[in-house]
Structure formats: structure tokens, C-alpha cells
């Protein structure tokens, strides 16, 4: 197996943190996003979506989505469970992961890709015909980010981890999202002390530096 990976992009980092938590090692192939290697024919032949991460299995099949890659490994190595064990845990972790992606991660993507010059006509990640930037979406992304952070802080006021009383894939997703927001200069609102307490705890895990 080969994991097509890139530093310091958030989606590949999500897979690396997951693999570190599970103590799974996979051969890594670095793709240079800065030079646009992911949009060259060589990489598009592997993953036509033109995004990282992508996991190429030994039979050649390619899984081109970070959560799908982690679910693949979870099915192979269920312990420790990061997608939940009991049905209700699985439901909670899925719901929180999807909410963090749709409200927090999407806010960062909108805020970054609709203004930064290097993403002109590439307003979404990956291989698209031509996707113009809409600056109003960047402004909306900023509003979404503030509302999302306040919502997550309220959640973490009553829950140790994002999806309940155990660290899970939802925490991994939220960690890469919060760090992505910082990298694209989206600030945390004043007073989100529960979110900061949680962030200190997830960053202290050795997997955070994977
Ligand atoms: N839903 C996909 C999204 C992958 C994605 O957006 N990857 C970004 C890096 S974080 C990428 O490949 N960007 C390439 C580009 O900027 O065109 C996943 O989770 O794997």
C-alpha cells in the first residue's frame, strides 16, 4: 500500500494523526502541492480527483478521501476504536465529524480559497475545469468560522471530547480544522475557554505531530 501525502495540508494530516493513534505505518509518497504536482497527469492517473490524501491498495485500487481511508484501516484494525464501538457512539462520532467538516472545515476552505491569489480559478481543492473565486464566500466563511467556534466551545463545555467521553475521529477532524483556521488567519473568538482546554489536550497527544 502507498499513501499519497502532503505537508502541511489538513486532510492528509488527518490521516497521519489517525494512523499514529492506531500505531499503523504505511509507505508515504509525498506530493508537492506548491508546484501543482497533484494536477499533473502522473498524479491524476492515480487520483483523478487531484486531491491528497489518496491510498493506493496493493491491487491498484485507490481510495481518494481521508475519512474513507481511515474507515478502511478501522475495518482492518478495530482496536482502539476511533469511530466508536457501540451503535450510539458510532452515530455520535459520525454526526460530529460531519458537522465539523460541513461547518468548520468548509468555513476555512471558503475563507482561504475565495481570496488567495494562488487559488484564482481554483476555488475548490482538486481538479476542476475552472472554478472562479467569489470574495463574498470568503466573508461568509469568516462568519461561519466564528459561529462554528462558539458552537464547538459550547459543546466542549459539557463534553470532555467532541463526540463524548472518549477521544475519537471527531477530535482528529476538529483538531486539523482548528489548526487549519489558525493557518489561514481565522481567529478564535474571545472567551472560548472550553475549546482552548480541549485543544491543549489534543495537541498534547503524540499523534498531533504526525
Ligand atoms: N474530502 C477530501 C478533501 C481532500 C482535500 O481537499 N485535499 C486538499 C489538501 S487538504 C488538496 O488536495 N488540495 C489540492 C488543491 O489545492 O488543489 C478528503 O478529505 O480527502
PDB file of N, CA and C in Angstrom, residues 120-180:
ATOM      1  N   UNK A 120      -6.722  31.494  -7.670  1.00  0.00           N
ATOM      2  CA  UNK A 120      -7.576  32.109  -8.703  1.00  0.00           C
ATOM      3  C   UNK A 120      -8.028  31.013  -9.665  1.00  0.00           C
ATOM      4  N   UNK A 121      -9.321  30.948  -9.921  1.00  0.00           N
ATOM      5  CA  UNK A 121      -9.926  29.929 -10.792  1.00  0.00           C
ATOM      6  C   UNK A 121      -9.768  28.502 -10.259  1.00  0.00           C
ATOM      7  N   UNK A 122      -9.343  28.380  -8.990  1.00  0.00           N
ATOM      8  CA  UNK A 122      -9.252  27.047  -8.353  1.00  0.00           C
ATOM      9  C   UNK A 122      -9.857  27.163  -6.955  1.00  0.00           C
ATOM     10  N   UNK A 123     -11.111  27.618  -6.911  1.00  0.00           N
ATOM     11  CA  UNK A 123     -11.715  27.961  -5.627  1.00  0.00           C
ATOM     12  C   UNK A 123     -12.092  26.743  -4.785  1.00  0.00           C
ATOM     13  N   UNK A 124     -12.004  25.569  -5.333  1.00  0.00           N
ATOM     14  CA  UNK A 124     -12.174  24.330  -4.549  1.00  0.00           C
ATOM     15  C   UNK A 124     -10.943  23.470  -4.794  1.00  0.00           C
ATOM     16  N   UNK A 125     -10.551  22.658  -3.800  1.00  0.00           N
ATOM     17  CA  UNK A 125      -9.371  21.812  -3.985  1.00  0.00           C
ATOM     18  C   UNK A 125      -9.573  20.787  -5.101  1.00  0.00           C
ATOM     19  N   UNK A 126      -8.477  20.475  -5.757  1.00  0.00           N
ATOM     20  CA  UNK A 126      -8.506  19.378  -6.726  1.00  0.00           C
ATOM     21  C   UNK A 126      -8.692  19.817  -8.165  1.00  0.00           C
ATOM     22  N   UNK A 127      -9.031  18.838  -8.983  1.00  0.00           N
ATOM     23  CA  UNK A 127      -9.063  19.002 -10.433  1.00  0.00           C
ATOM     24  C   UNK A 127     -10.461  19.396 -10.886  1.00  0.00           C
ATOM     25  N   UNK A 128     -10.611  20.667 -11.266  1.00  0.00           N
ATOM     26  CA  UNK A 128     -11.888  21.186 -11.761  1.00  0.00           C
ATOM     27  C   UNK A 128     -11.602  21.869 -13.085  1.00  0.00           C
ATOM     28  N   UNK A 129     -12.599  22.005 -13.966  1.00  0.00           N
ATOM     29  CA  UNK A 129     -12.359  22.716 -15.229  1.00  0.00           C
ATOM     30  C   UNK A 129     -11.873  24.150 -14.984  1.00  0.00           C
ATOM     31  N   UNK A 130     -12.631  24.974 -14.275  1.00  0.00           N
ATOM     32  CA  UNK A 130     -12.245  26.339 -13.907  1.00  0.00           C
ATOM     33  C   UNK A 130     -13.296  26.794 -12.921  1.00  0.00           C
ATOM     34  N   UNK A 131     -12.864  27.162 -11.740  1.00  0.00           N
ATOM     35  CA  UNK A 131     -13.824  27.474 -10.680  1.00  0.00           C
ATOM     36  C   UNK A 131     -13.468  28.834 -10.103  1.00  0.00           C
ATOM     37  N   UNK A 132     -14.160  29.911 -10.583  1.00  0.00           N
ATOM     38  CA  UNK A 132     -13.771  31.258 -10.154  1.00  0.00           C
ATOM     39  C   UNK A 132     -14.001  31.500  -8.669  1.00  0.00           C
ATOM     40  N   UNK A 133     -13.208  32.415  -8.120  1.00  0.00           N
ATOM     41  CA  UNK A 133     -13.380  32.810  -6.720  1.00  0.00           C
ATOM     42  C   UNK A 133     -14.592  33.733  -6.579  1.00  0.00           C
ATOM     43  N   UNK A 134     -15.247  33.658  -5.425  1.00  0.00           N
ATOM     44  CA  UNK A 134     -16.363  34.561  -5.108  1.00  0.00           C
ATOM     45  C   UNK A 134     -16.015  35.193  -3.752  1.00  0.00           C
ATOM     46  N   UNK A 135     -15.468  36.423  -3.744  1.00  0.00           N
ATOM     47  CA  UNK A 135     -14.993  37.005  -2.483  1.00  0.00           C
ATOM     48  C   UNK A 135     -16.059  37.029  -1.383  1.00  0.00           C
ATOM     49  N   UNK A 136     -17.337  37.163  -1.751  1.00  0.00           N
ATOM     50  CA  UNK A 136     -18.385  37.174  -0.721  1.00  0.00           C
ATOM     51  C   UNK A 136     -18.414  35.854   0.052  1.00  0.00           C
ATOM     52  N   UNK A 137     -18.005  34.790  -0.609  1.00  0.00           N
ATOM     53  CA  UNK A 137     -17.972  33.491   0.096  1.00  0.00           C
ATOM     54  C   UNK A 137     -16.868  33.461   1.143  1.00  0.00           C
ATOM     55  N   UNK A 138     -15.783  34.207   0.891  1.00  0.00           N
ATOM     56  CA  UNK A 138     -14.713  34.293   1.894  1.00  0.00           C
ATOM     57  C   UNK A 138     -15.243  35.013   3.131  1.00  0.00           C
ATOM     58  N   UNK A 139     -15.982  36.094   2.899  1.00  0.00           N
ATOM     59  CA  UNK A 139     -16.558  36.844   4.033  1.00  0.00           C
ATOM     60  C   UNK A 139     -17.543  35.960   4.794  1.00  0.00           C
ATOM     61  N   UNK A 140     -18.330  35.199   4.068  1.00  0.00           N
ATOM     62  CA  UNK A 140     -19.280  34.313   4.737  1.00  0.00           C
ATOM     63  C   UNK A 140     -18.544  33.213   5.512  1.00  0.00           C
ATOM     64  N   UNK A 141     -17.426  32.743   4.928  1.00  0.00           N
ATOM     65  CA  UNK A 141     -16.622  31.722   5.621  1.00  0.00           C
ATOM     66  C   UNK A 141     -16.157  32.225   6.980  1.00  0.00           C
ATOM     67  N   UNK A 142     -15.780  33.517   7.027  1.00  0.00           N
ATOM     68  CA  UNK A 142     -15.309  34.096   8.284  1.00  0.00           C
ATOM     69  C   UNK A 142     -16.448  34.097   9.321  1.00  0.00           C
ATOM     70  N   UNK A 143     -17.634  34.475   8.896  1.00  0.00           N
ATOM     71  CA  UNK A 143     -18.797  34.457   9.807  1.00  0.00           C
ATOM     72  C   UNK A 143     -19.099  33.029  10.266  1.00  0.00           C
ATOM     73  N   UNK A 144     -19.036  32.100   9.302  1.00  0.00           N
ATOM     74  CA  UNK A 144     -19.299  30.691   9.648  1.00  0.00           C
ATOM     75  C   UNK A 144     -18.306  30.216  10.690  1.00  0.00           C
ATOM     76  N   UNK A 145     -17.036  30.624  10.517  1.00  0.00           N
ATOM     77  CA  UNK A 145     -15.991  30.178  11.443  1.00  0.00           C
ATOM     78  C   UNK A 145     -16.277  30.652  12.867  1.00  0.00           C
ATOM     79  N   UNK A 146     -16.683  31.925  12.995  1.00  0.00           N
ATOM     80  CA  UNK A 146     -16.977  32.463  14.337  1.00  0.00           C
ATOM     81  C   UNK A 146     -18.135  31.679  14.969  1.00  0.00           C
ATOM     82  N   UNK A 147     -19.195  31.485  14.188  1.00  0.00           N
ATOM     83  CA  UNK A 147     -20.372  30.787  14.726  1.00  0.00           C
ATOM     84  C   UNK A 147     -20.020  29.336  15.076  1.00  0.00           C
ATOM     85  N   UNK A 148     -19.221  28.712  14.229  1.00  0.00           N
ATOM     86  CA  UNK A 148     -18.814  27.330  14.476  1.00  0.00           C
ATOM     87  C   UNK A 148     -17.989  27.233  15.760  1.00  0.00           C
ATOM     88  N   UNK A 149     -17.029  28.152  15.942  1.00  0.00           N
ATOM     89  CA  UNK A 149     -16.159  28.075  17.133  1.00  0.00           C
ATOM     90  C   UNK A 149     -16.971  28.236  18.413  1.00  0.00           C
ATOM     91  N   UNK A 150     -17.938  29.139  18.368  1.00  0.00           N
ATOM     92  CA  UNK A 150     -18.777  29.360  19.564  1.00  0.00           C
ATOM     93  C   UNK A 150     -19.628  28.116  19.839  1.00  0.00           C
ATOM     94  N   UNK A 151     -20.146  27.509  18.779  1.00  0.00           N
ATOM     95  CA  UNK A 151     -20.946  26.283  18.931  1.00  0.00           C
ATOM     96  C   UNK A 151     -20.070  25.154  19.510  1.00  0.00           C
ATOM     97  N   UNK A 152     -18.846  25.013  18.977  1.00  0.00           N
ATOM     98  CA  UNK A 152     -17.980  23.923  19.449  1.00  0.00           C
ATOM     99  C   UNK A 152     -17.559  24.163  20.905  1.00  0.00           C
ATOM    100  N   UNK A 153     -17.305  25.420  21.240  1.00  0.00           N
ATOM    101  CA  UNK A 153     -16.959  25.754  22.628  1.00  0.00           C
ATOM    102  C   UNK A 153     -18.103  25.351  23.568  1.00  0.00           C
ATOM    103  N   UNK A 154     -19.334  25.625  23.162  1.00  0.00           N
ATOM    104  CA  UNK A 154     -20.494  25.264  23.998  1.00  0.00           C
ATOM    105  C   UNK A 154     -20.583  23.742  24.129  1.00  0.00           C
ATOM    106  N   UNK A 155     -20.329  23.052  23.060  1.00  0.00           N
ATOM    107  CA  UNK A 155     -20.333  21.582  23.124  1.00  0.00           C
ATOM    108  C   UNK A 155     -19.282  21.078  24.125  1.00  0.00           C
ATOM    109  N   UNK A 156     -18.086  21.685  24.060  1.00  0.00           N
ATOM    110  CA  UNK A 156     -16.980  21.212  24.894  1.00  0.00           C
ATOM    111  C   UNK A 156     -17.114  21.673  26.349  1.00  0.00           C
ATOM    112  N   UNK A 157     -18.088  22.539  26.597  1.00  0.00           N
ATOM    113  CA  UNK A 157     -18.378  22.911  27.989  1.00  0.00           C
ATOM    114  C   UNK A 157     -19.005  21.738  28.721  1.00  0.00           C
ATOM    115  N   UNK A 158     -19.702  20.877  27.983  1.00  0.00           N
ATOM    116  CA  UNK A 158     -20.411  19.787  28.655  1.00  0.00           C
ATOM    117  C   UNK A 158     -19.891  18.412  28.231  1.00  0.00           C
ATOM    118  N   UNK A 159     -18.833  18.395  27.431  1.00  0.00           N
ATOM    119  CA  UNK A 159     -18.318  17.114  26.947  1.00  0.00           C
ATOM    120  C   UNK A 159     -16.796  17.180  26.926  1.00  0.00           C
ATOM    121  N   UNK A 160     -16.133  16.171  27.465  1.00  0.00           N
ATOM    122  CA  UNK A 160     -14.669  16.221  27.509  1.00  0.00           C
ATOM    123  C   UNK A 160     -14.083  16.243  26.098  1.00  0.00           C
ATOM    124  N   UNK A 161     -14.627  15.368  25.243  1.00  0.00           N
ATOM    125  CA  UNK A 161     -14.140  15.277  23.863  1.00  0.00           C
ATOM    126  C   UNK A 161     -15.290  15.661  22.936  1.00  0.00           C
ATOM    127  N   UNK A 162     -14.984  15.840  21.653  1.00  0.00           N
ATOM    128  CA  UNK A 162     -16.009  16.385  20.742  1.00  0.00           C
ATOM    129  C   UNK A 162     -17.246  15.494  20.691  1.00  0.00           C
ATOM    130  N   UNK A 163     -17.049  14.177  20.638  1.00  0.00           N
ATOM    131  CA  UNK A 163     -18.209  13.297  20.469  1.00  0.00           C
ATOM    132  C   UNK A 163     -18.584  12.554  21.737  1.00  0.00           C
ATOM    133  N   UNK A 164     -18.059  12.992  22.889  1.00  0.00           N
ATOM    134  CA  UNK A 164     -18.454  12.324  24.133  1.00  0.00           C
ATOM    135  C   UNK A 164     -17.282  12.136  25.072  1.00  0.00           C
ATOM    136  N   UNK A 165     -17.283  11.021  25.805  1.00  0.00           N
ATOM    137  CA  UNK A 165     -16.275  10.865  26.859  1.00  0.00           C
ATOM    138  C   UNK A 165     -15.017  10.131  26.394  1.00  0.00           C
ATOM    139  N   UNK A 166     -14.902   9.913  25.076  1.00  0.00           N
ATOM    140  CA  UNK A 166     -13.691   9.264  24.556  1.00  0.00           C
ATOM    141  C   UNK A 166     -13.137  10.025  23.363  1.00  0.00           C
ATOM    142  N   UNK A 167     -11.818  10.127  23.297  1.00  0.00           N
ATOM    143  CA  UNK A 167     -11.162  10.698  22.122  1.00  0.00           C
ATOM    144  C   UNK A 167     -11.565   9.866  20.903  1.00  0.00           C
ATOM    145  N   UNK A 168     -11.848  10.546  19.786  1.00  0.00           N
ATOM    146  CA  UNK A 168     -12.323   9.823  18.599  1.00  0.00           C
ATOM    147  C   UNK A 168     -11.893  10.546  17.323  1.00  0.00           C
ATOM    148  N   UNK A 169     -12.326   9.976  16.221  1.00  0.00           N
ATOM    149  CA  UNK A 169     -12.049  10.585  14.917  1.00  0.00           C
ATOM    150  C   UNK A 169     -12.637  11.998  14.823  1.00  0.00           C
ATOM    151  N   UNK A 170     -13.695  12.271  15.546  1.00  0.00           N
ATOM    152  CA  UNK A 170     -14.272  13.627  15.542  1.00  0.00           C
ATOM    153  C   UNK A 170     -13.272  14.622  16.132  1.00  0.00           C
ATOM    154  N   UNK A 171     -12.480  14.195  17.135  1.00  0.00           N
ATOM    155  CA  UNK A 171     -11.457  15.079  17.693  1.00  0.00           C
ATOM    156  C   UNK A 171     -10.335  15.311  16.687  1.00  0.00           C
ATOM    157  N   UNK A 172      -9.980  14.267  15.966  1.00  0.00           N
ATOM    158  CA  UNK A 172      -8.922  14.417  14.948  1.00  0.00           C
ATOM    159  C   UNK A 172      -9.383  15.426  13.898  1.00  0.00           C
ATOM    160  N   UNK A 173     -10.631  15.287  13.473  1.00  0.00           N
ATOM    161  CA  UNK A 173     -11.180  16.198  12.453  1.00  0.00           C
ATOM    162  C   UNK A 173     -11.227  17.628  12.983  1.00  0.00           C
ATOM    163  N   UNK A 174     -11.653  17.773  14.228  1.00  0.00           N
ATOM    164  CA  UNK A 174     -11.731  19.126  14.804  1.00  0.00           C
ATOM    165  C   UNK A 174     -10.337  19.719  15.008  1.00  0.00           C
ATOM    166  N   UNK A 175      -9.366  18.892  15.393  1.00  0.00           N
ATOM    167  CA  UNK A 175      -8.003  19.411  15.582  1.00  0.00           C
ATOM    168  C   UNK A 175      -7.441  19.954  14.267  1.00  0.00           C
ATOM    169  N   UNK A 176      -7.542  19.165  13.193  1.00  0.00           N
ATOM    170  CA  UNK A 176      -6.969  19.668  11.932  1.00  0.00           C
ATOM    171  C   UNK A 176      -7.733  20.903  11.460  1.00  0.00           C
ATOM    172  N   UNK A 177      -9.011  20.976  11.791  1.00  0.00           N
ATOM    173  CA  UNK A 177      -9.817  22.136  11.382  1.00  0.00           C
ATOM    174  C   UNK A 177      -9.402  23.390  12.151  1.00  0.00           C
ATOM    175  N   UNK A 178      -9.258  23.268  13.469  1.00  0.00           N
ATOM    176  CA  UNK A 178      -8.870  24.438  14.277  1.00  0.00           C
ATOM    177  C   UNK A 178      -7.471  24.921  13.872  1.00  0.00           C
ATOM    178  N   UNK A 179      -6.555  23.988  13.616  1.00  0.00           N
ATOM    179  CA  UNK A 179      -5.196  24.391  13.216  1.00  0.00           C
ATOM    180  C   UNK A 179      -5.185  24.965  11.793  1.00  0.00           C
ATOM    181  N   UNK A 180      -6.047  24.442  10.935  1.00  0.00           N
ATOM    182  CA  UNK A 180      -6.188  24.989   9.576  1.00  0.00           C
ATOM    183  C   UNK A 180      -6.682  26.439   9.668  1.00  0.00           C
TER     184      UNK A 180
END
